[in-house]
Amino acid sequence: MSETKHRAPHRTIIEPFKIKVVEPLSRRTLEQREAILKRAGYNLFLVQSDDVTFDFLTDSGTTAMSAEQWGAMMVADESYAGSRSFQRFEKVVREVTGYPFVIPTHQGRAAERLLFSLLVKPGMKIPSNNHFDTTRANIEHMGGEAVDLVIDEGRDPESRHPFKGNVDLARLDAFCAENRGRIPFGMLTITNNTGGGQPVSLANIESASKIYRRHGIPFMLDACRFAENAYFIKLREEGFAAARVRDIARGFFDLADGCLMSAKKDGLVNIGGFIALKSDEWLSNLRNQLILTEGFPTYGGLAARDLEALAVGLKEVLDEDYLEYRIAVSKYMADGLNRAGIQTMQPPGGHAVYIDAKAFLPHIPPGRFPGQALVCELYRLEGVRSCEIGSAMFGAFVDGAFRPAAMELVRLAFPRRVYTQSHFDYILEGMSALVARKTAIRGLRLTYDPPFLRHFTAQFEPV
Ligand code: F0G
């Protein structure tokens, strides 16, 4: 459907759905939230979801499914082998990606572990724009090195480059030449989550594909937000305004040798993932490993009803009214925050907005965790749960001295089809009021520092 057909003379982009099933929104008083924060050691990972009003911790697995998805789940065939639901799922993955060989997994990191345990050996290097945390961890677990080669603009929160997820082609080419024989495959993450949910242009994917091909290196897409990336190409890349998003997506899948997918994002499901491949070279090894650790190749650790929901979700996500609304959500929030005087990483990403807490709270030094302080204040003020990506997550003690992270960001990641515009207006009202008294926000000190993955279990107290 063309967007102008629906919209003229309206400027408002509406939620392209009506609501059949509702869930009450948990609401707590300010005093209750203050007590909850204190009990949780000022760590939102330790707060119960019942105490959260707006949960923006992640866009992963938090989608509201459609009536059609729920309907498909009821007719699922829960057979151990050769399930009809698997065939339906496989057919849709083949249609969307063009890849004939499809391996279901229970989520993205299971796909990563399967592929990497087959291909990554100690001393090997895997280039990408940016690797997501679990991707990096799974590569490192096999003794490999995950190497980030995103363009310089992708590291600059102010830059308004339309494709900040692009890989630096000159560096990629040089890297492939220098590390001949040590690169089992190359990757690109679309959209680039670690870099702020920024898209990669089709031209960049095409050039990366040529480089990988010239060096004889297989090329895998981390495709968990492929539909959002394809829609950004339609909006921002010259020559694609009239193209269908599904064709744009097929265009980039054609340029790679396969993909890894966490379907908890653009699969529009609560659990699920897959590997899809152009060639069957790795197939039997992957399937054997799948049987060992995940399940038979026609369910891969999922219930057949999950495969049914995913088969429907992968089609729904390519609906352009849905994608127009989806991309409008983060833009709406970013514009609202910027108008109020809260700086965000530019331009807003597809699935999330990243507040620059260093710029917003200059009176709190990095060692006092300005990002985490803002996360706590957003919860205290209006029950918003967000995630710090800064010194609480990445800061390190080196020879007794604290070495802060490069950036102090707070990510608001938006679940798909869950919150409405009035929710966002309400949140923005509270945050705008916060600006005038932001100097009252105090930093935090660590009271418990776990030995690894600090952000999940650390405890803090206000300074
Ligand atoms: N790749 C990317 C780019 C991701 O964003 C994620 C998950 C994964 C792989 C792993 O997938 O969770 O299904 O095992 N990202 C979530 C997030 C957790 O909040 O950004 P998974």
Coordinates of C-alpha atoms and ligand atoms in Angstrom, one line a residue:
M1 CA 0.0 0.0 0.0
S2 CA 1.5 3.4 -0.8
E3 CA 1.7 5.6 2.3
T4 CA 0.3 8.7 0.6
K5 CA -2.9 6.7 -0.3
H6 CA -3.6 6.3 3.4
R7 CA -2.3 9.5 4.8
A8 CA -3.2 12.6 2.9
P9 CA -4.2 15.0 4.3
H10 CA -2.9 13.6 7.6
R11 CA 0.6 14.1 9.1
T12 CA 0.0 11.7 12.0
I13 CA 1.4 8.2 11.5
I14 CA -1.1 6.0 13.3
E15 CA -0.6 2.5 14.8
P16 CA -1.7 0.3 11.9
F17 CA -3.6 -2.1 14.1
K18 CA -6.6 -2.2 16.4
I19 CA -6.4 -3.9 19.7
K20 CA -8.2 -7.2 20.5
V21 CA -6.5 -8.3 23.7
V22 CA -5.3 -6.0 26.4
E23 CA -3.1 -6.3 29.4
P24 CA -3.4 -3.8 32.3
L25 CA -0.5 -1.4 32.7
S26 CA 1.1 -1.7 36.2
R27 CA 1.2 1.5 38.0
R28 CA 3.0 2.3 41.2
T29 CA 3.2 5.6 43.2
L30 CA 6.4 7.6 43.3
E31 CA 7.0 6.6 46.9
Q32 CA 6.5 2.9 46.0
R33 CA 9.0 3.2 43.1
E34 CA 11.6 4.9 45.4
A35 CA 11.3 2.0 47.8
I36 CA 11.5 -0.6 44.9
L37 CA 14.7 1.1 43.6
K38 CA 16.3 1.1 46.9
R39 CA 15.5 -2.6 47.4
A40 CA 16.8 -3.5 43.9
G41 CA 20.2 -1.7 44.7
Y42 CA 19.4 0.9 42.0
N43 CA 19.7 -1.8 39.3
L44 CA 16.6 -2.1 37.0
F45 CA 17.6 -5.7 36.1
L46 CA 16.6 -6.6 39.7
V47 CA 13.2 -4.9 39.5
Q48 CA 10.1 -7.2 38.9
S49 CA 8.3 -6.4 35.7
D50 CA 5.1 -6.0 37.7
D51 CA 6.6 -2.9 39.1
V52 CA 7.4 -1.5 35.7
T53 CA 4.9 0.7 33.8
F54 CA 6.7 1.1 30.5
D55 CA 9.3 -1.6 29.8
F56 CA 11.9 -0.4 27.3
L57 CA 14.7 -2.8 28.5
T58 CA 14.7 -4.6 25.1
D59 CA 12.8 -4.9 21.8
S60 CA 13.7 -8.6 21.9
G61 CA 11.0 -11.2 22.5
T62 CA 8.6 -8.5 23.7
T63 CA 6.4 -8.2 20.5
A64 CA 2.6 -8.2 20.7
M65 CA 1.6 -11.0 18.3
S66 CA -1.3 -10.6 15.9
A67 CA -4.6 -12.4 15.8
E68 CA -3.3 -14.3 12.8
Q69 CA -0.2 -15.4 14.7
W70 CA -2.3 -16.6 17.6
G71 CA -4.7 -18.4 15.2
A72 CA -1.8 -20.1 13.5
M73 CA -0.5 -21.4 16.8
M74 CA -3.8 -23.2 17.4
V75 CA -3.4 -25.3 14.3
A76 CA 0.2 -26.1 14.8
D77 CA 1.4 -29.7 14.3
E78 CA 3.5 -30.7 17.3
S79 CA 5.0 -33.8 15.7
Y80 CA 8.6 -34.6 16.6
A81 CA 9.6 -35.2 13.0
G82 CA 8.4 -33.9 9.7
S83 CA 6.0 -31.4 11.3
R84 CA 3.6 -29.5 8.9
S85 CA 4.4 -26.4 10.9
F86 CA 8.1 -26.7 10.1
Q87 CA 7.3 -27.0 6.4
R88 CA 5.2 -23.8 6.6
F89 CA 8.1 -22.0 8.5
E90 CA 10.7 -23.2 6.1
K91 CA 8.7 -22.1 3.1
V92 CA 8.4 -18.6 4.4
V93 CA 12.1 -18.3 5.4
R94 CA 12.9 -19.5 1.8
E95 CA 10.6 -16.9 0.3
V96 CA 11.9 -14.0 2.4
T97 CA 15.6 -14.8 2.3
G98 CA 15.9 -16.9 -0.9
Y99 CA 18.1 -19.3 1.0
P100 CA 17.1 -23.0 0.5
F101 CA 18.6 -24.5 3.7
V102 CA 16.9 -23.6 6.9
I103 CA 17.9 -24.6 10.5
P104 CA 15.6 -23.6 13.3
T105 CA 17.0 -22.6 16.7
H106 CA 15.4 -21.4 19.9
Q107 CA 17.0 -17.9 19.6
G108 CA 19.8 -15.9 18.0
R109 CA 22.6 -16.9 20.3
A110 CA 21.8 -20.6 19.7
A111 CA 22.3 -20.0 16.0
E112 CA 25.6 -18.2 16.8
R113 CA 26.9 -21.1 18.9
L114 CA 26.0 -23.7 16.4
L115 CA 27.7 -21.9 13.5
F116 CA 30.7 -20.7 15.4
S117 CA 31.4 -24.1 17.1
L118 CA 31.7 -25.5 13.6
L119 CA 33.7 -22.8 11.9
V120 CA 35.7 -20.7 14.5
K121 CA 39.1 -22.1 15.7
P122 CA 41.5 -20.4 18.1
G123 CA 43.3 -17.5 16.4
M124 CA 40.7 -16.9 13.8
K125 CA 39.2 -13.4 13.2
I126 CA 35.7 -12.5 12.3
P127 CA 35.1 -9.0 10.9
S128 CA 31.8 -7.1 11.0
N129 CA 30.5 -3.5 11.3
N130 CA 29.9 -4.2 15.0
H131 CA 29.3 -7.5 16.6
F132 CA 26.5 -7.8 19.1
D133 CA 27.5 -8.8 22.7
T134 CA 26.4 -12.4 22.4
T135 CA 27.9 -12.7 18.9
R136 CA 31.3 -11.5 20.2
A137 CA 31.0 -13.7 23.3
N138 CA 30.3 -16.8 21.2
I139 CA 33.2 -16.1 18.9
E140 CA 35.5 -15.5 21.8
H141 CA 34.3 -18.7 23.5
M142 CA 35.7 -20.6 20.5
G143 CA 39.0 -18.8 20.8
G144 CA 38.3 -16.4 17.9
E145 CA 38.5 -12.6 17.8
A146 CA 35.5 -10.5 16.9
V147 CA 36.6 -7.4 15.0
D148 CA 34.5 -4.2 14.6
L149 CA 35.1 -2.2 11.4
V150 CA 32.2 0.3 11.4
I151 CA 32.8 3.6 9.6
D152 CA 34.1 6.5 11.7
E153 CA 30.7 8.3 11.5
G154 CA 29.2 5.2 13.2
R155 CA 31.3 6.0 16.3
D156 CA 30.2 9.6 16.5
P157 CA 26.9 10.2 18.3
E158 CA 26.4 13.6 16.6
S159 CA 27.0 12.5 13.0
R160 CA 23.8 12.5 10.9
H161 CA 25.1 10.1 8.3
P162 CA 22.1 8.2 6.9
F163 CA 23.8 4.8 7.1
K164 CA 25.9 4.9 10.3
G165 CA 25.9 1.1 10.4
N166 CA 28.1 0.9 7.2
V167 CA 31.3 -1.1 7.4
D168 CA 34.5 0.8 6.5
L169 CA 35.2 -0.8 3.1
A170 CA 38.8 0.2 2.8
R171 CA 39.6 -1.2 6.3
L172 CA 37.6 -4.4 5.6
D173 CA 39.5 -5.0 2.4
A174 CA 42.9 -4.4 4.1
F175 CA 41.8 -6.6 7.0
C176 CA 40.9 -9.5 4.7
A177 CA 44.2 -9.2 2.9
E178 CA 46.3 -9.1 6.1
N179 CA 44.5 -12.0 7.7
R180 CA 44.4 -14.4 4.7
G181 CA 43.5 -17.9 5.8
R182 CA 42.4 -16.8 9.3
I183 CA 38.9 -15.5 8.5
P184 CA 36.3 -18.4 8.4
F185 CA 33.5 -16.0 7.4
G186 CA 32.7 -12.3 7.6
M187 CA 29.6 -10.7 8.9
L188 CA 27.4 -7.5 8.9
T189 CA 24.8 -6.7 11.5
I190 CA 21.7 -5.2 10.1
T191 CA 20.6 -2.9 11.6
N192 CA 23.7 -2.3 13.7
N193 CA 22.4 -2.7 17.3
T194 CA 25.7 -2.0 19.1
G195 CA 26.2 1.1 17.0
G196 CA 22.8 2.5 17.9
G197 CA 20.4 0.5 15.7
Q198 CA 21.8 2.2 12.6
P199 CA 21.1 0.8 9.1
V200 CA 23.6 -0.4 6.5
S201 CA 23.0 0.8 2.9
L202 CA 22.5 -1.7 0.1
A203 CA 25.5 -0.2 -1.7
N204 CA 27.6 -0.9 1.4
I205 CA 26.4 -4.5 1.7
E206 CA 27.1 -5.0 -2.0
S207 CA 30.6 -3.7 -1.7
A208 CA 31.3 -5.7 1.4
S209 CA 30.0 -8.8 -0.5
K210 CA 32.4 -8.1 -3.4
I211 CA 35.3 -7.8 -0.9
Y212 CA 34.5 -11.0 0.9
R213 CA 34.0 -12.8 -2.4
R214 CA 37.3 -11.5 -3.9
H215 CA 39.0 -12.9 -0.8
G216 CA 37.2 -16.2 -0.9
I217 CA 35.5 -15.5 2.4
P218 CA 31.8 -16.6 3.1
F219 CA 29.6 -13.7 4.1
M220 CA 26.9 -14.0 6.8
L221 CA 24.3 -11.4 7.7
D222 CA 23.2 -11.0 11.3
A223 CA 19.7 -10.3 10.1
C224 CA 17.6 -9.9 13.3
R225 CA 16.4 -6.4 12.3
F226 CA 16.4 -7.0 8.5
A227 CA 13.0 -5.5 7.8
E228 CA 13.8 -2.3 9.6
N229 CA 17.1 -2.1 7.7
A230 CA 15.3 -2.6 4.4
Y231 CA 12.8 0.1 5.2
F232 CA 15.6 2.6 6.0
I233 CA 17.1 1.7 2.6
K234 CA 13.7 2.6 1.0
L235 CA 13.6 5.9 2.9
R236 CA 17.2 7.0 2.7
E237 CA 19.0 5.4 -0.2
E238 CA 18.8 6.9 -3.7
G239 CA 16.8 4.8 -6.2
F240 CA 14.8 2.8 -3.7
A241 CA 11.8 5.0 -2.8
A242 CA 9.5 3.1 -5.1
A243 CA 10.9 -0.4 -4.4
R244 CA 9.0 -2.9 -2.2
V245 CA 10.7 -3.6 1.1
R246 CA 10.5 -7.3 0.5
D247 CA 12.4 -6.9 -2.7
I248 CA 15.0 -4.7 -1.0
A249 CA 15.4 -7.4 1.6
R250 CA 15.8 -10.1 -1.0
G251 CA 18.4 -7.8 -2.7
F252 CA 20.7 -7.9 0.4
F253 CA 20.0 -11.6 1.2
D254 CA 21.1 -12.4 -2.4
L255 CA 24.4 -10.6 -1.7
A256 CA 25.3 -12.9 1.3
D257 CA 25.8 -16.6 1.7
G258 CA 23.5 -16.9 4.6
C259 CA 22.1 -15.4 7.7
L260 CA 21.8 -15.8 11.4
M261 CA 18.5 -14.6 12.8
S262 CA 17.2 -13.8 16.2
A263 CA 13.5 -13.9 15.3
K264 CA 12.6 -12.3 18.6
K265 CA 13.1 -9.0 16.8
D266 CA 11.9 -8.8 13.2
G267 CA 10.3 -12.3 13.4
L268 CA 7.6 -10.6 15.5
V269 CA 7.7 -13.5 18.0
N270 CA 8.5 -14.0 21.7
I271 CA 11.0 -16.8 21.0
G272 CA 12.7 -18.2 18.0
G273 CA 15.6 -18.0 15.6
F274 CA 17.3 -19.7 12.6
I275 CA 20.3 -20.1 10.4
A276 CA 19.5 -20.0 6.6
L277 CA 22.1 -20.8 4.0
K278 CA 22.6 -20.6 0.3
S279 CA 24.8 -23.8 0.1
D280 CA 24.5 -27.1 1.9
E281 CA 28.3 -27.3 2.6
W282 CA 27.9 -26.8 6.4
L283 CA 24.4 -28.3 6.6
S284 CA 24.9 -31.8 7.8
N285 CA 27.4 -30.8 10.4
L286 CA 25.1 -28.1 11.7
R287 CA 22.1 -30.5 11.8
N288 CA 24.1 -33.1 13.7
Q289 CA 25.1 -30.5 16.3
L290 CA 21.5 -29.2 16.4
I291 CA 20.3 -32.7 17.2
L292 CA 22.8 -33.0 19.9
T293 CA 22.0 -29.8 21.7
E294 CA 18.8 -28.1 20.4
G295 CA 16.5 -30.7 19.0
F296 CA 15.5 -32.5 15.8
P297 CA 16.0 -30.5 12.6
T298 CA 12.3 -29.9 12.1
Y299 CA 11.9 -28.0 15.4
G300 CA 15.3 -27.0 16.7
G301 CA 14.3 -26.4 20.3
L302 CA 11.0 -24.7 19.5
A303 CA 7.4 -25.8 19.8
A304 CA 5.7 -26.2 16.4
R305 CA 3.4 -23.4 17.5
D306 CA 6.4 -21.1 17.8
L307 CA 7.3 -22.0 14.2
E308 CA 3.8 -21.2 13.1
A309 CA 3.8 -17.8 14.8
L310 CA 7.2 -17.1 13.2
A311 CA 6.0 -18.1 9.7
V312 CA 3.2 -15.4 10.0
G313 CA 5.4 -12.9 11.7
L314 CA 8.1 -12.9 9.0
K315 CA 5.5 -11.9 6.5
E316 CA 3.7 -9.3 8.7
V317 CA 7.0 -7.5 9.4
L318 CA 7.4 -6.7 5.8
D319 CA 4.1 -4.8 5.7
E320 CA 5.1 -1.2 4.8
D321 CA 2.3 0.4 7.0
Y322 CA 3.8 -1.5 9.9
L323 CA 7.3 -0.5 9.1
E324 CA 6.3 3.2 8.6
Y325 CA 4.8 3.1 12.1
R326 CA 7.7 1.2 13.5
I327 CA 10.3 3.6 12.4
A328 CA 8.1 6.6 13.4
V329 CA 8.1 5.4 17.1
S330 CA 11.8 5.9 17.7
K331 CA 11.8 9.1 15.7
Y332 CA 8.8 10.5 17.6
M333 CA 10.5 9.8 20.9
A334 CA 13.9 11.2 19.8
D335 CA 12.3 14.4 18.4
G336 CA 10.3 14.8 21.6
L337 CA 13.4 14.3 23.8
N338 CA 15.5 16.7 21.7
R339 CA 12.8 19.4 21.8
A340 CA 12.8 19.1 25.6
G341 CA 16.6 19.5 25.6
I342 CA 17.6 15.9 26.1
Q343 CA 20.4 14.9 23.7
T344 CA 20.1 11.6 21.9
M345 CA 22.4 9.8 19.5
Q346 CA 21.6 10.9 15.9
P347 CA 19.8 9.9 13.9
P348 CA 17.5 7.7 16.0
G349 CA 17.8 4.0 15.3
G350 CA 15.2 1.6 14.1
H351 CA 14.4 -0.1 17.4
A352 CA 15.7 2.3 20.0
V353 CA 16.6 5.7 21.1
Y354 CA 19.9 6.3 22.9
I355 CA 20.0 9.2 25.3
D356 CA 23.5 10.8 25.7
A357 CA 23.6 10.9 29.5
K358 CA 27.1 12.4 29.5
A359 CA 25.7 15.5 27.7
F360 CA 22.5 15.6 29.7
L361 CA 24.0 15.2 33.1
P362 CA 27.4 17.0 32.9
H363 CA 27.5 17.5 36.7
I364 CA 27.9 13.7 37.2
P365 CA 31.4 12.4 36.5
P366 CA 31.7 9.0 34.6
G367 CA 32.9 7.3 37.8
R368 CA 29.5 8.2 39.4
F369 CA 27.6 6.5 36.5
P370 CA 25.5 9.3 34.9
G371 CA 23.8 6.7 32.6
Q372 CA 22.7 4.5 35.5
A373 CA 21.6 7.5 37.5
L374 CA 19.4 8.6 34.6
V375 CA 18.0 5.0 34.2
C376 CA 17.0 5.2 37.9
E377 CA 15.5 8.6 37.6
L378 CA 13.4 7.6 34.6
Y379 CA 12.1 4.7 36.6
R380 CA 11.5 6.8 39.8
L381 CA 9.7 9.5 37.8
E382 CA 7.4 7.5 35.6
G383 CA 8.0 3.8 35.9
V384 CA 10.1 3.6 32.7
R385 CA 12.6 0.7 32.5
S386 CA 15.6 1.5 30.3
C387 CA 19.1 0.1 30.0
E388 CA 22.4 1.8 30.7
I389 CA 25.1 1.3 28.0
G390 CA 28.0 3.1 29.6
S391 CA 30.4 2.9 32.5
A392 CA 28.1 0.6 34.6
M393 CA 28.2 -1.9 31.7
F394 CA 31.7 -1.4 30.4
G395 CA 33.7 0.6 32.9
A396 CA 36.7 -1.2 34.3
F397 CA 39.1 -1.0 37.3
V398 CA 42.6 -0.9 36.0
D399 CA 45.3 -0.9 38.7
G400 CA 42.8 0.3 41.2
A401 CA 41.7 3.3 39.1
F402 CA 38.3 3.4 37.3
R403 CA 38.5 3.6 33.5
P404 CA 35.1 4.8 32.2
A405 CA 33.4 3.7 29.0
A406 CA 33.7 5.8 25.9
M407 CA 30.1 6.9 26.0
E408 CA 27.4 7.1 28.6
L409 CA 24.2 6.0 26.9
V410 CA 20.8 5.1 28.0
R411 CA 18.9 2.9 25.6
L412 CA 15.1 3.0 25.3
A413 CA 14.3 -0.1 23.1
F414 CA 10.7 -0.2 22.0
P415 CA 8.7 -3.4 22.0
R416 CA 6.9 -3.9 18.7
R417 CA 3.1 -3.1 18.6
V418 CA 2.9 -2.8 22.4
Y419 CA 2.7 0.9 23.4
T420 CA 0.6 3.6 21.8
Q421 CA 1.3 7.2 21.1
S422 CA -0.4 8.4 24.3
H423 CA 2.0 6.3 26.3
F424 CA 4.9 8.1 24.5
D425 CA 3.3 11.5 25.1
Y426 CA 2.9 10.8 28.7
I427 CA 6.5 9.7 29.1
L428 CA 7.7 12.8 27.2
E429 CA 5.7 15.1 29.5
G430 CA 7.5 13.7 32.5
M431 CA 10.9 13.8 30.9
S432 CA 10.4 17.4 29.8
A433 CA 9.6 18.4 33.3
L434 CA 12.7 16.6 34.5
V435 CA 15.0 18.9 32.4
A436 CA 14.5 21.9 34.6
R437 CA 15.6 20.0 37.7
K438 CA 18.2 17.7 36.3
T439 CA 20.9 19.1 38.5
A440 CA 19.1 17.5 41.4
I441 CA 19.9 14.0 39.9
R442 CA 22.7 12.5 41.9
G443 CA 25.3 10.0 40.8
L444 CA 25.7 6.5 42.2
R445 CA 28.4 4.5 43.9
L446 CA 28.9 0.8 43.5
T447 CA 28.1 -1.3 46.6
Y448 CA 28.5 -4.7 45.0
D449 CA 30.6 -5.3 41.9
P450 CA 30.3 -8.8 40.5
P451 CA 33.3 -10.4 38.8
F452 CA 31.7 -10.3 35.3
L453 CA 28.8 -8.9 33.4
R454 CA 28.4 -6.2 36.0
H455 CA 25.2 -4.6 34.7
F456 CA 23.0 -7.6 35.4
T457 CA 23.7 -8.0 39.1
A458 CA 25.6 -5.0 40.4
Q459 CA 24.2 -2.9 43.3
F460 CA 24.5 0.8 43.8
E461 CA 23.5 3.6 46.2
P462 CA 23.1 7.3 45.6
V463 CA 26.1 9.5 46.4
Ligands
F0G1 N1 22.4 -10.2 17.2 C1 21.9 -9.0 17.5 C2 22.2 -7.8 16.6 C3 21.1 -8.8 18.6 O1 20.6 -7.6 18.9 C4 20.8 -9.9 19.5 C5 20.0 -9.7 20.7 C6 21.3 -11.1 19.2 C7 22.1 -11.3 18.0 C8 21.1 -12.3 20.0 O2 19.8 -12.8 19.9 O3 18.8 -12.6 22.1 O4 17.8 -14.1 20.4 O5 19.9 -14.7 21.5 N2 19.7 -8.5 21.2 C9 18.8 -8.3 22.3 C10 18.9 -6.8 22.7 C11 19.1 -9.1 23.5 O6 18.3 -6.4 23.7 O7 19.5 -6.0 21.9 P1 19.1 -13.6 21.0

